[in-house]
Amino acid sequence: MIQDIEPHVFKNQYERRSPEGEDFVFAFKGRNLLIKKDEDRIYVPRVKDISAAEDELIYIFAIDDKRFYIYFPAEEKEIELQGFEYATLRTLRAAQPMALSFAGETAWHLYLWYRDNRFCGRCGSRTQFHLKERAMECPECGNVIYPKIAPAVIVGITDGDSIVVTRYKGREYKGIALVAGFCEIGESMEDTVRREVMEEVGLKVKNIRYYKSQPWGFDQNILAGYYCELDGERKITRQEDELSVAEWITRDELQEQTNIISLTAEMIENFRRNGNINK
Ligand SMILES: [Zn+2]
């Protein structure tokens, strides 16, 4: 998966640092990211390549000894750099090196949070960087705002050698998916699994088992993957406004998932190869 970048090490400890020439900078515009592309390889600009004031760069994390910043000017500004372009974030889903893709989507998650918290949601004053931890702080009312991470579940519904796959309506991603959805306040993740399965495909499930999780900065999520088994009627009632397809498919019919950056792809491939490992 995209976060599995071994032997590289992701270091997200909060620090306030001054940028150095060789450090990397992620600059965003809309849902696009400033990169240079060479087939599926991507390159990210360095501090020395761009003209940015020190206070326009926020240190976010390091991978090994490579440090990453986001470009965060007080007013929206665009960087123009020879050979680089603002490419859609989706580019990262099929780009090399994967550690840089992971860095890019995680930077995007942090960028959105910084962007959306320039002002205090309690009193409306301009916020400041917290000195000791990754948080924004309101100098007027003391409100401390931490990064927002939205939990969501991915669900593999199985019945013997079959699994329910879906296709979303009106999304850029056209491949097969699994039932998925955000946790609502007051729910356990298992509650979310039961509710989303019922809403999207109208099935009852049992034996809900946790599989793995994944940080998914593209949509500001932490994803938790669960497998579960059909409990009762096999007939699918598709949620028509969200899904264009929802169907049972057998392990033999599933195509090998070759690009396993997402938890969804990993869960589908795991089921294709190993069947229901929960039994
Ligand atoms: Zn405030």
Tab-separated table of C-alpha atoms and ligand atoms in Angstrom:
chain	number	residue	atom	x	y	z
A	1	MET	CA	0.000	0.000	0.000
A	2	ILE	CA	1.046	3.587	-0.556
A	3	GLN	CA	2.252	4.038	3.034
A	4	ASP	CA	4.415	0.913	2.935
A	5	ILE	CA	7.623	2.665	1.982
A	6	GLU	CA	10.195	0.422	3.671
A	7	PRO	CA	13.148	0.569	3.873
A	8	HIS	CA	12.424	4.302	4.028
A	9	VAL	CA	11.253	5.724	7.335
A	10	PHE	CA	8.484	8.302	7.676
A	11	LYS	CA	9.206	10.755	10.509
A	12	ASN	CA	6.236	12.934	11.391
A	13	GLN	CA	7.453	14.357	14.704
A	14	TYR	CA	6.466	17.990	14.898
A	15	GLU	CA	9.338	20.452	14.574
A	16	ARG	CA	9.702	24.077	13.650
A	17	ARG	CA	12.585	24.266	11.202
A	18	SER	CA	14.134	26.716	8.786
A	19	PRO	CA	14.124	25.469	5.206
A	20	GLU	CA	17.408	24.582	3.517
A	21	GLY	CA	18.153	24.607	-0.204
A	22	GLU	CA	17.941	20.859	-0.747
A	23	ASP	CA	14.648	20.412	1.130
A	24	PHE	CA	11.548	19.512	-0.899
A	25	VAL	CA	8.489	21.726	-1.371
A	26	PHE	CA	4.937	20.673	-2.159
A	27	ALA	CA	2.925	23.473	-3.738
A	28	PHE	CA	-0.785	23.013	-4.413
A	29	LYS	CA	-3.289	24.779	-6.624
A	30	GLY	CA	-6.878	23.537	-6.515
A	31	ARG	CA	-6.565	19.743	-6.408
A	32	ASN	CA	-3.253	19.894	-8.248
A	33	LEU	CA	0.352	19.550	-7.211
A	34	LEU	CA	3.492	21.151	-8.671
A	35	ILE	CA	5.690	18.355	-10.033
A	36	LYS	CA	7.853	17.424	-12.990
A	37	LYS	CA	6.860	14.223	-14.755
A	38	ASP	CA	9.007	11.862	-16.744
A	39	GLU	CA	6.738	8.953	-17.706
A	40	ASP	CA	5.674	7.555	-14.316
A	41	ARG	CA	8.542	9.144	-12.394
A	42	ILE	CA	7.842	12.348	-10.545
A	43	TYR	CA	10.081	15.091	-9.219
A	44	VAL	CA	9.254	17.665	-6.586
A	45	PRO	CA	10.858	21.131	-6.503
A	46	ARG	CA	13.519	21.958	-3.926
A	47	VAL	CA	13.592	25.075	-1.787
A	48	LYS	CA	16.506	26.433	-3.868
A	49	ASP	CA	14.414	26.123	-7.081
A	50	ILE	CA	11.656	28.470	-5.996
A	51	SER	CA	11.532	31.959	-4.597
A	52	ALA	CA	9.612	31.716	-1.368
A	53	ALA	CA	10.044	33.629	1.855
A	54	GLU	CA	10.901	31.511	4.884
A	55	ASP	CA	7.531	32.215	6.498
A	56	GLU	CA	5.755	30.901	3.399
A	57	LEU	CA	7.137	27.403	3.963
A	58	ILE	CA	5.834	25.046	6.664
A	59	TYR	CA	7.916	22.060	7.662
A	60	ILE	CA	5.677	18.974	7.650
A	61	PHE	CA	7.756	15.772	7.963
A	62	ALA	CA	10.832	13.894	6.795
A	63	ILE	CA	11.412	10.610	5.045
A	64	ASP	CA	14.843	9.332	6.057
A	65	ASP	CA	16.974	12.489	5.913
A	66	LYS	CA	14.859	14.202	3.255
A	67	ARG	CA	12.769	17.032	4.643
A	68	PHE	CA	9.458	18.209	3.198
A	69	TYR	CA	7.682	21.556	3.356
A	70	ILE	CA	4.434	22.890	2.050
A	71	TYR	CA	4.225	26.203	0.287
A	72	PHE	CA	1.743	28.265	2.277
A	73	PRO	CA	1.739	31.954	1.325
A	74	ALA	CA	-0.532	34.338	3.239
A	75	GLU	CA	-2.387	35.119	0.025
A	76	GLU	CA	-2.902	32.584	-2.721
A	77	LYS	CA	0.075	32.687	-5.097
A	78	GLU	CA	1.218	30.409	-7.850
A	79	ILE	CA	4.769	29.221	-8.425
A	80	GLU	CA	5.976	29.073	-12.005
A	81	LEU	CA	8.909	26.811	-12.579
A	82	GLN	CA	10.476	25.713	-15.861
A	83	GLY	CA	9.708	22.040	-16.619
A	84	PHE	CA	7.205	21.714	-13.756
A	85	GLU	CA	3.431	21.671	-13.989
A	86	TYR	CA	0.429	21.582	-11.681
A	87	ALA	CA	-0.666	17.967	-12.170
A	88	THR	CA	-3.774	16.358	-10.712
A	89	LEU	CA	-3.265	14.670	-7.359
A	90	ARG	CA	-4.373	11.426	-8.975
A	91	THR	CA	-0.991	11.342	-10.721
A	92	LEU	CA	0.398	10.181	-7.381
A	93	ARG	CA	-1.641	6.989	-7.512
A	94	ALA	CA	0.522	5.554	-10.282
A	95	ALA	CA	3.804	7.376	-9.782
A	96	GLN	CA	7.309	6.440	-8.727
A	97	PRO	CA	9.028	6.578	-6.350
A	98	MET	CA	6.151	5.525	-4.109
A	99	ALA	CA	7.675	7.207	-1.049
A	100	LEU	CA	7.302	10.516	-2.888
A	101	SER	CA	3.684	9.705	-3.781
A	102	PHE	CA	2.973	8.947	-0.152
A	103	ALA	CA	4.697	12.179	0.880
A	104	GLY	CA	2.605	14.109	-1.661
A	105	GLU	CA	-0.785	12.802	-0.564
A	106	THR	CA	0.108	13.250	3.108
A	107	ALA	CA	1.294	16.803	2.404
A	108	TRP	CA	-2.059	17.423	0.708
A	109	HIS	CA	-3.894	16.286	3.840
A	110	LEU	CA	-1.869	18.688	5.984
A	111	TYR	CA	-2.139	21.494	3.439
A	112	LEU	CA	-5.958	21.323	3.494
A	113	TRP	CA	-5.969	21.444	7.262
A	114	TYR	CA	-3.631	24.460	7.403
A	115	ARG	CA	-5.570	26.183	4.624
A	116	ASP	CA	-8.926	25.701	6.296
A	117	ASN	CA	-7.805	26.794	9.739
A	118	ARG	CA	-6.280	30.210	9.124
A	119	PHE	CA	-9.103	31.543	11.275
A	120	CYS	CA	-10.522	30.363	14.569
A	121	GLY	CA	-13.852	28.561	14.216
A	122	ARG	CA	-14.869	29.677	17.703
A	123	CYS	CA	-14.235	33.440	17.621
A	124	GLY	CA	-13.119	34.210	14.074
A	125	SER	CA	-9.652	35.610	14.916
A	126	ARG	CA	-6.604	34.776	12.825
A	127	THR	CA	-4.856	31.674	14.201
A	128	GLN	CA	-1.140	31.119	14.827
A	129	PHE	CA	1.134	28.102	14.707
A	130	HIS	CA	1.333	26.307	18.033
A	131	LEU	CA	4.911	26.403	19.311
A	132	LYS	CA	5.141	22.866	20.655
A	133	GLU	CA	2.892	20.587	18.649
A	134	ARG	CA	1.193	20.301	15.310
A	135	ALA	CA	-1.791	22.478	16.013
A	136	MET	CA	-3.125	25.929	15.261
A	137	GLU	CA	-3.874	28.168	18.185
A	138	CYS	CA	-6.142	31.164	18.587
A	139	PRO	CA	-4.379	34.054	20.380
A	140	GLU	CA	-7.739	35.598	21.341
A	141	CYS	CA	-9.754	32.752	22.849
A	142	GLY	CA	-7.162	29.988	23.315
A	143	ASN	CA	-8.867	27.525	20.965
A	144	VAL	CA	-6.377	24.842	19.862
A	145	ILE	CA	-7.103	23.152	16.542
A	146	TYR	CA	-5.548	19.774	15.750
A	147	PRO	CA	-5.279	18.165	12.327
A	148	LYS	CA	-8.529	16.653	11.158
A	149	ILE	CA	-8.551	12.985	10.220
A	150	ALA	CA	-11.830	11.439	9.085
A	151	PRO	CA	-12.228	7.736	9.892
A	152	ALA	CA	-13.898	5.563	7.291
A	153	VAL	CA	-14.333	1.855	6.645
A	154	ILE	CA	-13.703	-0.357	3.624
A	155	VAL	CA	-15.769	-3.540	3.670
A	156	GLY	CA	-15.189	-6.868	1.965
A	157	ILE	CA	-18.548	-8.691	2.124
A	158	THR	CA	-17.989	-12.369	1.430
A	159	ASP	CA	-20.133	-15.436	0.905
A	160	GLY	CA	-18.023	-18.522	0.331
A	161	ASP	CA	-15.886	-17.790	-2.723
A	162	SER	CA	-17.790	-14.625	-3.672
A	163	ILE	CA	-17.280	-11.011	-2.692
A	164	VAL	CA	-19.391	-7.907	-3.321
A	165	VAL	CA	-17.705	-5.389	-5.619
A	166	THR	CA	-19.020	-1.964	-6.552
A	167	ARG	CA	-18.412	0.822	-9.003
A	168	TYR	CA	-19.041	4.414	-8.002
A	169	LYS	CA	-21.124	6.806	-10.021
A	170	GLY	CA	-19.670	10.077	-11.224
A	171	ARG	CA	-16.162	9.622	-9.853
A	172	GLU	CA	-12.862	9.824	-11.661
A	173	TYR	CA	-11.915	6.382	-10.371
A	174	LYS	CA	-13.570	3.823	-12.649
A	175	GLY	CA	-12.149	0.578	-11.252
A	176	ILE	CA	-13.908	-1.839	-8.942
A	177	ALA	CA	-14.291	-0.907	-5.315
A	178	LEU	CA	-15.723	-2.298	-2.123
A	179	VAL	CA	-18.501	-0.952	0.034
A	180	ALA	CA	-17.074	2.010	1.944
A	181	GLY	CA	-18.164	4.944	4.015
A	182	PHE	CA	-17.433	7.456	6.741
A	183	CYS	CA	-17.957	6.772	10.412
A	184	GLU	CA	-20.737	8.872	11.844
A	185	ILE	CA	-20.531	10.349	15.328
A	186	GLY	CA	-21.724	7.873	17.942
A	187	GLU	CA	-20.896	4.768	15.905
A	188	SER	CA	-18.300	2.076	16.449
A	189	MET	CA	-16.521	1.065	13.259
A	190	GLU	CA	-18.450	-2.213	13.313
A	191	ASP	CA	-21.679	-0.164	13.424
A	192	THR	CA	-20.430	1.779	10.406
A	193	VAL	CA	-19.758	-1.485	8.576
A	194	ARG	CA	-23.310	-2.754	9.229
A	195	ARG	CA	-24.930	0.566	8.312
A	196	GLU	CA	-22.925	1.170	5.132
A	197	VAL	CA	-23.467	-2.387	3.923
A	198	MET	CA	-27.196	-2.032	4.467
A	199	GLU	CA	-27.337	1.411	2.806
A	200	GLU	CA	-25.195	0.604	-0.231
A	201	VAL	CA	-26.174	-2.969	-1.040
A	202	GLY	CA	-29.069	-3.871	1.289
A	203	LEU	CA	-27.371	-6.899	2.857
A	204	LYS	CA	-27.110	-8.161	6.427
A	205	VAL	CA	-23.659	-9.263	7.593
A	206	LYS	CA	-22.020	-11.124	10.470
A	207	ASN	CA	-18.527	-12.092	11.662
A	208	ILE	CA	-17.127	-8.604	11.113
A	209	ARG	CA	-13.334	-8.848	11.377
A	210	TYR	CA	-10.743	-6.108	11.237
A	211	TYR	CA	-8.099	-6.552	8.537
A	212	LYS	CA	-5.689	-3.573	8.144
A	213	SER	CA	-5.743	0.209	8.101
A	214	GLN	CA	-4.388	2.898	5.814
A	215	PRO	CA	-3.815	6.640	6.055
A	216	TRP	CA	-5.442	8.105	2.932
A	217	GLY	CA	-4.544	11.768	2.713
A	218	PHE	CA	-6.190	12.183	-0.708
A	219	ASP	CA	-9.513	12.465	1.134
A	220	GLN	CA	-8.241	13.274	4.651
A	221	ASN	CA	-9.053	9.768	5.916
A	222	ILE	CA	-7.822	7.001	8.050
A	223	LEU	CA	-9.316	3.886	6.497
A	224	ALA	CA	-10.045	0.695	8.427
A	225	GLY	CA	-10.572	-2.454	6.388
A	226	TYR	CA	-13.025	-5.131	7.512
A	227	TYR	CA	-14.127	-8.428	6.060
A	228	CYS	CA	-17.517	-9.791	6.995
A	229	GLU	CA	-19.806	-12.584	5.912
A	230	LEU	CA	-23.262	-12.501	4.447
A	231	ASP	CA	-25.971	-13.200	6.990
A	232	GLY	CA	-29.140	-14.290	5.180
A	233	GLU	CA	-30.478	-13.142	1.816
A	234	ARG	CA	-27.942	-12.839	-1.017
A	235	LYS	CA	-29.985	-10.464	-3.147
A	236	ILE	CA	-28.317	-7.063	-3.546
A	237	THR	CA	-30.344	-3.870	-3.436
A	238	ARG	CA	-28.021	-1.240	-4.881
A	239	GLN	CA	-27.965	2.356	-3.628
A	240	GLU	CA	-28.639	3.819	-7.033
A	241	ASP	CA	-27.608	7.411	-6.453
A	242	GLU	CA	-24.095	6.396	-5.322
A	243	LEU	CA	-23.302	3.185	-7.180
A	244	SER	CA	-23.525	2.266	-10.829
A	245	VAL	CA	-22.678	-1.389	-10.101
A	246	ALA	CA	-22.913	-3.644	-7.048
A	247	GLU	CA	-22.579	-7.374	-7.643
A	248	TRP	CA	-21.283	-10.652	-6.323
A	249	ILE	CA	-18.148	-11.810	-8.078
A	250	THR	CA	-16.218	-15.031	-7.503
A	251	ARG	CA	-12.502	-15.336	-6.799
A	252	ASP	CA	-11.958	-16.895	-10.246
A	253	GLU	CA	-13.656	-13.975	-11.956
A	254	LEU	CA	-11.611	-11.307	-10.188
A	255	GLN	CA	-8.725	-9.856	-12.147
A	256	GLU	CA	-5.362	-9.625	-10.486
A	257	GLN	CA	-4.953	-6.215	-8.841
A	258	THR	CA	-1.565	-5.064	-10.042
A	259	ASN	CA	-1.399	-1.593	-8.496
A	260	ILE	CA	-1.852	-2.186	-4.784
A	261	ILE	CA	-1.492	1.311	-3.425
A	262	SER	CA	-4.960	1.325	-1.856
A	263	LEU	CA	-6.395	-0.763	0.958
A	264	THR	CA	-9.329	-1.540	-1.345
A	265	ALA	CA	-7.061	-3.102	-3.983
A	266	GLU	CA	-5.103	-4.980	-1.333
A	267	MET	CA	-8.322	-6.411	0.172
A	268	ILE	CA	-9.654	-7.484	-3.219
A	269	GLU	CA	-6.327	-9.090	-4.136
A	270	ASN	CA	-6.046	-10.769	-0.755
A	271	PHE	CA	-9.482	-12.305	-1.210
A	272	ARG	CA	-8.689	-13.346	-4.804
A	273	ARG	CA	-5.565	-15.162	-3.655
A	274	ASN	CA	-6.528	-16.479	-0.244
A	275	GLY	CA	-10.311	-16.518	-0.018
A	276	ASN	CA	-11.987	-15.744	3.249
A	277	ILE	CA	-9.122	-15.782	5.709
A	278	ASN	CA	-11.481	-15.187	8.624
A	279	LYS	CA	-12.933	-18.646	8.595
B	1	ZN	ZN	-10.622	32.073	18.858
